[in-house]
PDB file of C-alpha atoms in Angstrom:
ATOM      1  CA  GLU I 716       0.000   0.000   0.000  1.00 55.00           C
ATOM      2  CA  THR I 717       1.626   3.254  -1.113  1.00 62.00           C
ATOM      3  CA  GLY I 718      -0.956   5.649   0.200  1.00 93.00           C
ATOM      4  CA  VAL I 719      -2.280   6.333  -3.288  1.00 96.00           C
ATOM      5  CA  THR I 720      -5.602   4.743  -4.174  1.00 96.00           C
ATOM      6  CA  GLN I 721      -7.394   4.640  -7.497  1.00 97.00           C
ATOM      7  CA  THR I 722     -10.952   3.721  -8.412  1.00 97.00           C
ATOM      8  CA  PRO I 723     -12.222   1.929 -10.285  1.00 96.00           C
ATOM      9  CA  ARG I 724      -9.541  -0.692 -10.821  1.00 95.00           C
ATOM     10  CA  HIS I 725     -11.093  -1.857 -14.070  1.00 96.00           C
ATOM     11  CA  LEU I 726     -13.369  -0.035 -16.481  1.00 96.00           C
ATOM     12  CA  VAL I 727     -14.977  -1.030 -19.754  1.00 95.00           C
ATOM     13  CA  MET I 728     -16.703   1.718 -21.683  1.00 92.00           C
ATOM     14  CA  GLY I 729     -18.140   2.388 -25.080  1.00 90.00           C
ATOM     15  CA  MET I 730     -16.930   5.205 -27.263  1.00 88.00           C
ATOM     16  CA  THR I 731     -19.984   7.329 -26.501  1.00 87.00           C
ATOM     17  CA  ASN I 732     -19.845   6.920 -22.712  1.00 88.00           C
ATOM     18  CA  LYS I 733     -18.692   9.421 -20.128  1.00 93.00           C
ATOM     19  CA  LYS I 734     -16.821   8.132 -17.113  1.00 95.00           C
ATOM     20  CA  SER I 735     -14.397   9.423 -14.495  1.00 97.00           C
ATOM     21  CA  LEU I 736     -11.302   7.968 -12.870  1.00 98.00           C
ATOM     22  CA  LYS I 737     -10.555   8.920  -9.288  1.00 98.00           C
ATOM     23  CA  CYS I 738      -7.261   9.137  -7.441  1.00 98.00           C
ATOM     24  CA  GLU I 739      -6.723   9.917  -3.789  1.00 97.00           C
ATOM     25  CA  GLN I 740      -3.431  10.309  -1.949  1.00 96.00           C
ATOM     26  CA  HIS I 741      -3.089  10.041   1.830  1.00 93.00           C
ATOM     27  CA  LEU I 742       0.537  11.162   2.002  1.00 94.00           C
ATOM     28  CA  GLY I 743       0.194  14.902   2.340  1.00 93.00           C
ATOM     29  CA  HIS I 744       1.904  15.455  -1.000  1.00 92.00           C
ATOM     30  CA  ASN I 745       1.622  18.621  -3.053  1.00 90.00           C
ATOM     31  CA  ALA I 746       1.944  17.292  -6.593  1.00 90.00           C
ATOM     32  CA  MET I 747      -0.208  14.755  -8.409  1.00 92.00           C
ATOM     33  CA  TYR I 748       0.189  13.175 -11.831  1.00 92.00           C
ATOM     34  CA  TRP I 749      -1.741  11.179 -14.427  1.00 95.00           C
ATOM     35  CA  TYR I 750       0.202   8.732 -16.596  1.00 94.00           C
ATOM     36  CA  LYS I 751      -0.858   6.421 -19.408  1.00 95.00           C
ATOM     37  CA  GLN I 752       0.857   3.032 -19.522  1.00 92.00           C
ATOM     38  CA  SER I 753       0.612   1.103 -22.778  1.00 89.00           C
ATOM     39  CA  ALA I 754       2.414  -2.123 -23.637  1.00 81.00           C
ATOM     40  CA  LYS I 755       5.994  -1.680 -24.871  1.00 76.00           C
ATOM     41  CA  LYS I 756       5.818   2.110 -24.639  1.00 83.00           C
ATOM     42  CA  PRO I 757       7.312   4.454 -22.078  1.00 84.00           C
ATOM     43  CA  LEU I 758       5.050   5.740 -19.385  1.00 88.00           C
ATOM     44  CA  GLU I 759       3.391   8.781 -20.901  1.00 90.00           C
ATOM     45  CA  LEU I 760       2.937  11.745 -18.617  1.00 89.00           C
ATOM     46  CA  MET I 761      -0.485  13.254 -19.261  1.00 92.00           C
ATOM     47  CA  PHE I 762      -1.076  15.899 -16.609  1.00 91.00           C
ATOM     48  CA  VAL I 763       0.675  17.350 -13.594  1.00 88.00           C
ATOM     49  CA  TYR I 764      -0.933  19.340 -10.819  1.00 89.00           C
ATOM     50  CA  SER I 765       1.028  21.228  -8.229  1.00 84.00           C
ATOM     51  CA  LEU I 766      -0.856  22.678  -5.283  1.00 80.00           C
ATOM     52  CA  GLU I 767      -4.096  22.138  -7.204  1.00 79.00           C
ATOM     53  CA  GLU I 768      -2.928  24.085 -10.251  1.00 79.00           C
ATOM     54  CA  ARG I 769      -2.311  22.379 -13.551  1.00 79.00           C
ATOM     55  CA  VAL I 770       1.328  22.908 -14.480  1.00 75.00           C
ATOM     56  CA  GLU I 771       1.742  20.473 -17.322  1.00 74.00           C
ATOM     57  CA  ASN I 772      -0.430  19.156 -20.106  1.00 73.00           C
ATOM     58  CA  ASN I 773       1.517  17.066 -22.568  1.00 74.00           C
ATOM     59  CA  SER I 774      -0.626  17.611 -25.655  1.00 82.00           C
ATOM     60  CA  VAL I 775      -3.307  15.279 -24.394  1.00 91.00           C
ATOM     61  CA  PRO I 776      -6.515  15.110 -26.485  1.00 92.00           C
ATOM     62  CA  SER I 777      -9.418  17.087 -25.094  1.00 92.00           C
ATOM     63  CA  ARG I 778     -11.443  13.901 -24.595  1.00 94.00           C
ATOM     64  CA  PHE I 779      -9.356  13.580 -21.401  1.00 96.00           C
ATOM     65  CA  SER I 780     -10.184  16.272 -18.871  1.00 95.00           C
ATOM     66  CA  PRO I 781      -8.456  16.429 -15.479  1.00 95.00           C
ATOM     67  CA  GLU I 782      -9.762  17.969 -12.307  1.00 95.00           C
ATOM     68  CA  CYS I 783      -7.961  18.594  -9.030  1.00 94.00           C
ATOM     69  CA  PRO I 784     -10.390  19.941  -6.422  1.00 93.00           C
ATOM     70  CA  ASN I 785      -7.802  19.763  -3.619  1.00 92.00           C
ATOM     71  CA  SER I 786      -4.293  18.485  -3.034  1.00 89.00           C
ATOM     72  CA  SER I 787      -5.505  15.020  -2.038  1.00 94.00           C
ATOM     73  CA  HIS I 788      -7.826  14.264  -4.951  1.00 96.00           C
ATOM     74  CA  LEU I 789      -7.369  14.035  -8.671  1.00 96.00           C
ATOM     75  CA  PHE I 790      -9.901  13.048 -11.314  1.00 97.00           C
ATOM     76  CA  LEU I 791      -9.650  12.184 -14.973  1.00 97.00           C
ATOM     77  CA  HIS I 792     -12.921  12.706 -16.826  1.00 97.00           C
ATOM     78  CA  LEU I 793     -13.312  10.653 -19.971  1.00 96.00           C
ATOM     79  CA  HIS I 794     -15.684  11.214 -22.878  1.00 94.00           C
ATOM     80  CA  THR I 795     -15.960   9.956 -26.457  1.00 93.00           C
ATOM     81  CA  LEU I 796     -12.807   7.881 -26.117  1.00 94.00           C
ATOM     82  CA  GLN I 797     -11.265   5.812 -28.894  1.00 94.00           C
ATOM     83  CA  PRO I 798     -10.189   2.150 -28.760  1.00 94.00           C
ATOM     84  CA  GLU I 799      -6.534   3.233 -28.845  1.00 93.00           C
ATOM     85  CA  ASP I 800      -7.113   4.929 -25.490  1.00 95.00           C
ATOM     86  CA  SER I 801      -7.323   1.493 -23.881  1.00 96.00           C
ATOM     87  CA  ALA I 802      -4.444   1.306 -21.407  1.00 96.00           C
ATOM     88  CA  LEU I 803      -3.526   1.327 -17.736  1.00 95.00           C
ATOM     89  CA  TYR I 804      -3.953   4.799 -16.259  1.00 97.00           C
ATOM     90  CA  LEU I 805      -1.695   5.487 -13.327  1.00 96.00           C
ATOM     91  CA  CYS I 806      -1.947   8.209 -10.744  1.00 96.00           C
ATOM     92  CA  ALA I 807       1.091   9.303  -8.765  1.00 94.00           C
ATOM     93  CA  SER I 808       1.991  11.901  -6.177  1.00 93.00           C
ATOM     94  CA  SER I 809       5.206  13.478  -4.941  1.00 91.00           C
ATOM     95  CA  PRO I 810       6.024  15.522  -1.852  1.00 89.00           C
ATOM     96  CA  GLY I 811       6.977  18.933  -3.199  1.00 76.00           C
ATOM     97  CA  GLY I 812       5.471  21.002  -5.925  1.00 62.00           C
ATOM     98  CA  SER I 813       5.923  19.668  -9.419  1.00 54.00           C
ATOM     99  CA  GLY I 814       9.359  20.044 -10.898  1.00 53.00           C
ATOM    100  CA  GLY I 815      10.919  18.838  -7.701  1.00 62.00           C
ATOM    101  CA  ARG I 816      14.492  17.723  -8.182  1.00 71.00           C
ATOM    102  CA  GLY I 817      15.046  14.056  -7.622  1.00 73.00           C
ATOM    103  CA  GLU I 818      11.661  13.501  -6.049  1.00 83.00           C
ATOM    104  CA  THR I 819      10.363   9.994  -5.717  1.00 88.00           C
ATOM    105  CA  GLN I 820       6.905   9.485  -7.106  1.00 91.00           C
ATOM    106  CA  TYR I 821       4.416   7.263  -5.331  1.00 93.00           C
ATOM    107  CA  PHE I 822       2.069   5.399  -7.607  1.00 95.00           C
ATOM    108  CA  GLY I 823      -1.414   4.030  -7.262  1.00 95.00           C
ATOM    109  CA  PRO I 824      -2.405   0.592  -8.570  1.00 93.00           C
ATOM    110  CA  GLY I 825      -3.881   2.001 -11.762  1.00 95.00           C
ATOM    111  CA  THR I 826      -7.183   1.754 -13.590  1.00 96.00           C
ATOM    112  CA  ARG I 827      -7.208  -0.671 -16.492  1.00 95.00           C
ATOM    113  CA  LEU I 828      -9.403   0.877 -19.144  1.00 96.00           C
ATOM    114  CA  LEU I 829     -10.868  -0.909 -22.137  1.00 96.00           C
ATOM    115  CA  VAL I 830     -12.667   1.144 -24.756  1.00 95.00           C
ATOM    116  CA  LEU I 831     -14.936  -0.813 -27.062  1.00 93.00           C
TER     117      LEU I 831
ATOM    118  CA  ALA S 407      14.452  16.181 -26.357  1.00 68.00           C
ATOM    119  CA  GLN S 408      15.203  14.131 -23.297  1.00 77.00           C
ATOM    120  CA  SER S 409      14.702  10.396 -23.680  1.00 88.00           C
ATOM    121  CA  VAL S 410      15.324   7.174 -21.800  1.00 93.00           C
ATOM    122  CA  SER S 411      16.197   3.949 -23.577  1.00 94.00           C
ATOM    123  CA  GLN S 412      15.949   0.492 -22.065  1.00 94.00           C
ATOM    124  CA  HIS S 413      17.692  -2.031 -24.236  1.00 87.00           C
ATOM    125  CA  ASN S 414      15.550  -5.096 -23.735  1.00 88.00           C
ATOM    126  CA  HIS S 415      11.790  -5.405 -23.669  1.00 90.00           C
ATOM    127  CA  HIS S 416      11.958  -8.938 -22.252  1.00 94.00           C
ATOM    128  CA  VAL S 417      14.577 -10.880 -20.310  1.00 97.00           C
ATOM    129  CA  ILE S 418      14.259 -14.505 -19.228  1.00 97.00           C
ATOM    130  CA  LEU S 419      16.653 -15.917 -16.622  1.00 97.00           C
ATOM    131  CA  SER S 420      16.914 -18.958 -14.426  1.00 97.00           C
ATOM    132  CA  GLU S 421      17.090 -18.588 -10.677  1.00 97.00           C
ATOM    133  CA  ALA S 422      20.582 -17.746  -9.379  1.00 96.00           C
ATOM    134  CA  ALA S 423      21.616 -16.196 -12.695  1.00 97.00           C
ATOM    135  CA  SER S 424      23.085 -12.715 -12.670  1.00 98.00           C
ATOM    136  CA  LEU S 425      21.052  -9.810 -13.973  1.00 97.00           C
ATOM    137  CA  GLU S 426      21.976  -6.629 -15.749  1.00 97.00           C
ATOM    138  CA  LEU S 427      19.334  -4.380 -17.279  1.00 97.00           C
ATOM    139  CA  GLY S 428      20.554  -1.558 -19.445  1.00 97.00           C
ATOM    140  CA  CYS S 429      19.365   2.027 -19.281  1.00 97.00           C
ATOM    141  CA  ASN S 430      20.704   4.970 -21.288  1.00 96.00           C
ATOM    142  CA  TYR S 431      19.438   8.497 -21.348  1.00 95.00           C
ATOM    143  CA  SER S 432      19.954  11.534 -23.486  1.00 91.00           C
ATOM    144  CA  TYR S 433      20.479  14.699 -21.483  1.00 84.00           C
ATOM    145  CA  GLY S 434      23.653  16.670 -20.960  1.00 77.00           C
ATOM    146  CA  GLY S 435      22.951  18.387 -17.663  1.00 81.00           C
ATOM    147  CA  THR S 436      22.522  17.310 -14.067  1.00 83.00           C
ATOM    148  CA  VAL S 437      20.308  14.277 -13.696  1.00 88.00           C
ATOM    149  CA  ASN S 438      18.732  12.230 -10.964  1.00 91.00           C
ATOM    150  CA  LEU S 439      18.163   8.605 -11.855  1.00 94.00           C
ATOM    151  CA  PHE S 440      15.667   6.020 -10.725  1.00 95.00           C
ATOM    152  CA  TRP S 441      14.710   2.433 -11.135  1.00 97.00           C
ATOM    153  CA  TYR S 442      11.113   1.555 -10.395  1.00 96.00           C
ATOM    154  CA  VAL S 443       9.674  -1.946 -10.275  1.00 96.00           C
ATOM    155  CA  GLN S 444       6.173  -3.225 -10.910  1.00 94.00           C
ATOM    156  CA  TYR S 445       5.498  -6.712  -9.565  1.00 94.00           C
ATOM    157  CA  PRO S 446       2.572  -8.631 -11.107  1.00 91.00           C
ATOM    158  CA  GLY S 447      -0.681  -7.143  -9.883  1.00 86.00           C
ATOM    159  CA  GLN S 448       1.052  -4.500  -7.789  1.00 89.00           C
ATOM    160  CA  HIS S 449       1.698  -0.804  -8.082  1.00 90.00           C
ATOM    161  CA  LEU S 450       4.833   0.760  -9.490  1.00 93.00           C
ATOM    162  CA  GLN S 451       7.305   1.380  -6.663  1.00 93.00           C
ATOM    163  CA  LEU S 452      10.788   2.755  -6.183  1.00 94.00           C
ATOM    164  CA  LEU S 453      13.639   0.241  -6.272  1.00 96.00           C
ATOM    165  CA  LEU S 454      16.548   2.663  -5.923  1.00 95.00           C
ATOM    166  CA  LYS S 455      17.657   6.127  -6.951  1.00 94.00           C
ATOM    167  CA  TYR S 456      20.763   8.166  -7.540  1.00 93.00           C
ATOM    168  CA  PHE S 457      20.780  11.767  -6.397  1.00 88.00           C
ATOM    169  CA  SER S 458      24.447  12.612  -5.861  1.00 87.00           C
ATOM    170  CA  GLY S 459      27.634  11.183  -4.385  1.00 90.00           C
ATOM    171  CA  ASP S 460      28.685   7.557  -4.814  1.00 93.00           C
ATOM    172  CA  PRO S 461      27.667   6.510  -8.334  1.00 94.00           C
ATOM    173  CA  LEU S 462      27.095   2.941  -7.136  1.00 96.00           C
ATOM    174  CA  VAL S 463      23.682   2.905  -5.531  1.00 96.00           C
ATOM    175  CA  LYS S 464      22.283   0.058  -3.496  1.00 95.00           C
ATOM    176  CA  GLY S 465      18.559  -0.522  -3.311  1.00 93.00           C
ATOM    177  CA  ILE S 466      16.109  -2.957  -1.832  1.00 90.00           C
ATOM    178  CA  LYS S 467      16.182  -6.734  -2.334  1.00 93.00           C
ATOM    179  CA  GLY S 468      19.861  -6.866  -3.290  1.00 95.00           C
ATOM    180  CA  PHE S 469      19.600  -4.654  -6.346  1.00 97.00           C
ATOM    181  CA  GLU S 470      22.217  -2.069  -7.234  1.00 97.00           C
ATOM    182  CA  ALA S 471      22.782   0.346 -10.088  1.00 98.00           C
ATOM    183  CA  GLU S 472      25.821   2.231 -11.306  1.00 97.00           C
ATOM    184  CA  PHE S 473      25.703   5.721 -12.751  1.00 95.00           C
ATOM    185  CA  ILE S 474      28.347   6.140 -15.447  1.00 95.00           C
ATOM    186  CA  LYS S 475      28.149   9.765 -16.470  1.00 92.00           C
ATOM    187  CA  SER S 476      30.457   9.417 -19.475  1.00 93.00           C
ATOM    188  CA  LYS S 477      28.237   6.703 -20.914  1.00 94.00           C
ATOM    189  CA  PHE S 478      24.923   8.336 -19.938  1.00 94.00           C
ATOM    190  CA  SER S 479      24.010   5.014 -18.387  1.00 96.00           C
ATOM    191  CA  PHE S 480      22.389   3.736 -15.208  1.00 97.00           C
ATOM    192  CA  ASN S 481      22.343  -0.045 -15.481  1.00 97.00           C
ATOM    193  CA  LEU S 482      20.564  -2.180 -12.895  1.00 98.00           C
ATOM    194  CA  ARG S 483      22.274  -5.277 -11.534  1.00 98.00           C
ATOM    195  CA  LYS S 484      21.666  -8.157  -9.188  1.00 98.00           C
ATOM    196  CA  PRO S 485      24.205 -10.962  -8.678  1.00 97.00           C
ATOM    197  CA  SER S 486      21.678 -13.760  -8.199  1.00 97.00           C
ATOM    198  CA  VAL S 487      18.018 -13.415  -9.140  1.00 97.00           C
ATOM    199  CA  GLN S 488      15.108 -15.140  -7.472  1.00 97.00           C
ATOM    200  CA  TRP S 489      11.771 -16.233  -8.820  1.00 96.00           C
ATOM    201  CA  SER S 490      10.191 -13.406  -6.823  1.00 96.00           C
ATOM    202  CA  ASP S 491      12.127 -10.859  -8.919  1.00 97.00           C
ATOM    203  CA  THR S 492       9.785 -11.542 -11.819  1.00 98.00           C
ATOM    204  CA  ALA S 493       8.441  -8.070 -12.593  1.00 97.00           C
ATOM    205  CA  GLU S 494       8.662  -5.152 -14.971  1.00 95.00           C
ATOM    206  CA  TYR S 495      11.505  -2.715 -14.369  1.00 97.00           C
ATOM    207  CA  PHE S 496      11.408   0.936 -15.412  1.00 96.00           C
ATOM    208  CA  CYS S 497      14.337   3.299 -15.611  1.00 96.00           C
ATOM    209  CA  ALA S 498      13.539   6.986 -15.132  1.00 94.00           C
ATOM    210  CA  VAL S 499      15.502  10.210 -15.424  1.00 92.00           C
ATOM    211  CA  ASN S 500      14.704  13.423 -13.603  1.00 88.00           C
ATOM    212  CA  ALA S 501      16.276  16.474 -15.207  1.00 83.00           C
ATOM    213  CA  ARG S 502      15.697  20.164 -15.603  1.00 76.00           C
ATOM    214  CA  GLY S 503      13.418  21.190 -18.429  1.00 70.00           C
ATOM    215  CA  THR S 504      11.379  24.283 -19.146  1.00 69.00           C
ATOM    216  CA  GLY S 505       9.361  25.003 -16.033  1.00 65.00           C
ATOM    217  CA  GLY S 506      11.357  22.883 -13.637  1.00 69.00           C
ATOM    218  CA  PHE S 507      12.509  19.311 -13.209  1.00 73.00           C
ATOM    219  CA  LYS S 508      10.689  16.585 -15.119  1.00 80.00           C
ATOM    220  CA  THR S 509      10.800  12.822 -14.808  1.00 86.00           C
ATOM    221  CA  ILE S 510      10.848  10.749 -17.998  1.00 89.00           C
ATOM    222  CA  PHE S 511      10.395   6.991 -17.978  1.00 92.00           C
ATOM    223  CA  GLY S 512      11.732   4.287 -20.245  1.00 93.00           C
ATOM    224  CA  ALA S 513       9.518   1.686 -21.903  1.00 92.00           C
ATOM    225  CA  GLY S 514      10.275  -0.933 -19.260  1.00 93.00           C
ATOM    226  CA  THR S 515      11.943  -4.338 -19.264  1.00 95.00           C
ATOM    227  CA  ARG S 516       9.857  -7.327 -18.359  1.00 95.00           C
ATOM    228  CA  LEU S 517      11.918  -9.860 -16.386  1.00 97.00           C
ATOM    229  CA  PHE S 518      10.776 -13.437 -16.046  1.00 97.00           C
ATOM    230  CA  VAL S 519      12.728 -15.685 -13.668  1.00 97.00           C
ATOM    231  CA  LYS S 520      12.291 -19.425 -14.097  1.00 96.00           C
ATOM    232  CA  ALA S 521      12.206 -21.459 -10.894  1.00 88.00           C
TER     233      ALA S 521
END
């Protein structure tokens, strides 16, 4: 248990559905991250929030919409996804603000998403 | 652009064999280096990291990694693997970019240890 929880753990959705992924960290960290993990590809950083402000958006399609209501919670809202969006979505947190030098990131277990 | 390259997607070893997983990065400035591990069905977690000082870093479960600055490498090693080391291993580099330090991950190496 890393102190970072994600729900749901598995999600199957159609291309016209709207769903949300939730992440919660119990570590008192200031930065939170969304990553996409696909087979044989590097972890792709999607969004970074530092002290509830978005500080990074790596050219992610608008069908992915993040929300960070406070420093402990992070959401990823999904709508009109494509089959190629099927992947494991990981949430992580780190102690300082984003851009911290040498900071260890603490990961949640991920949500495995399948888009049909 | 910064990048991290892990040489092997898959490695298969027998128990007690020695392990070395390669990691190279492209960045000319100061870096901090990490190896993370993801055991089957578990979350990604830190195995070891290099911040400064001794370039030979020791981590949990008998793993170590050596930072060779001239080769832009941070290879992971273990003298004798166990079946329980079966997992996916990710190298990551933290370096200064526009707007602060960023961490970039490699594609991962999946290790399978035969009992």
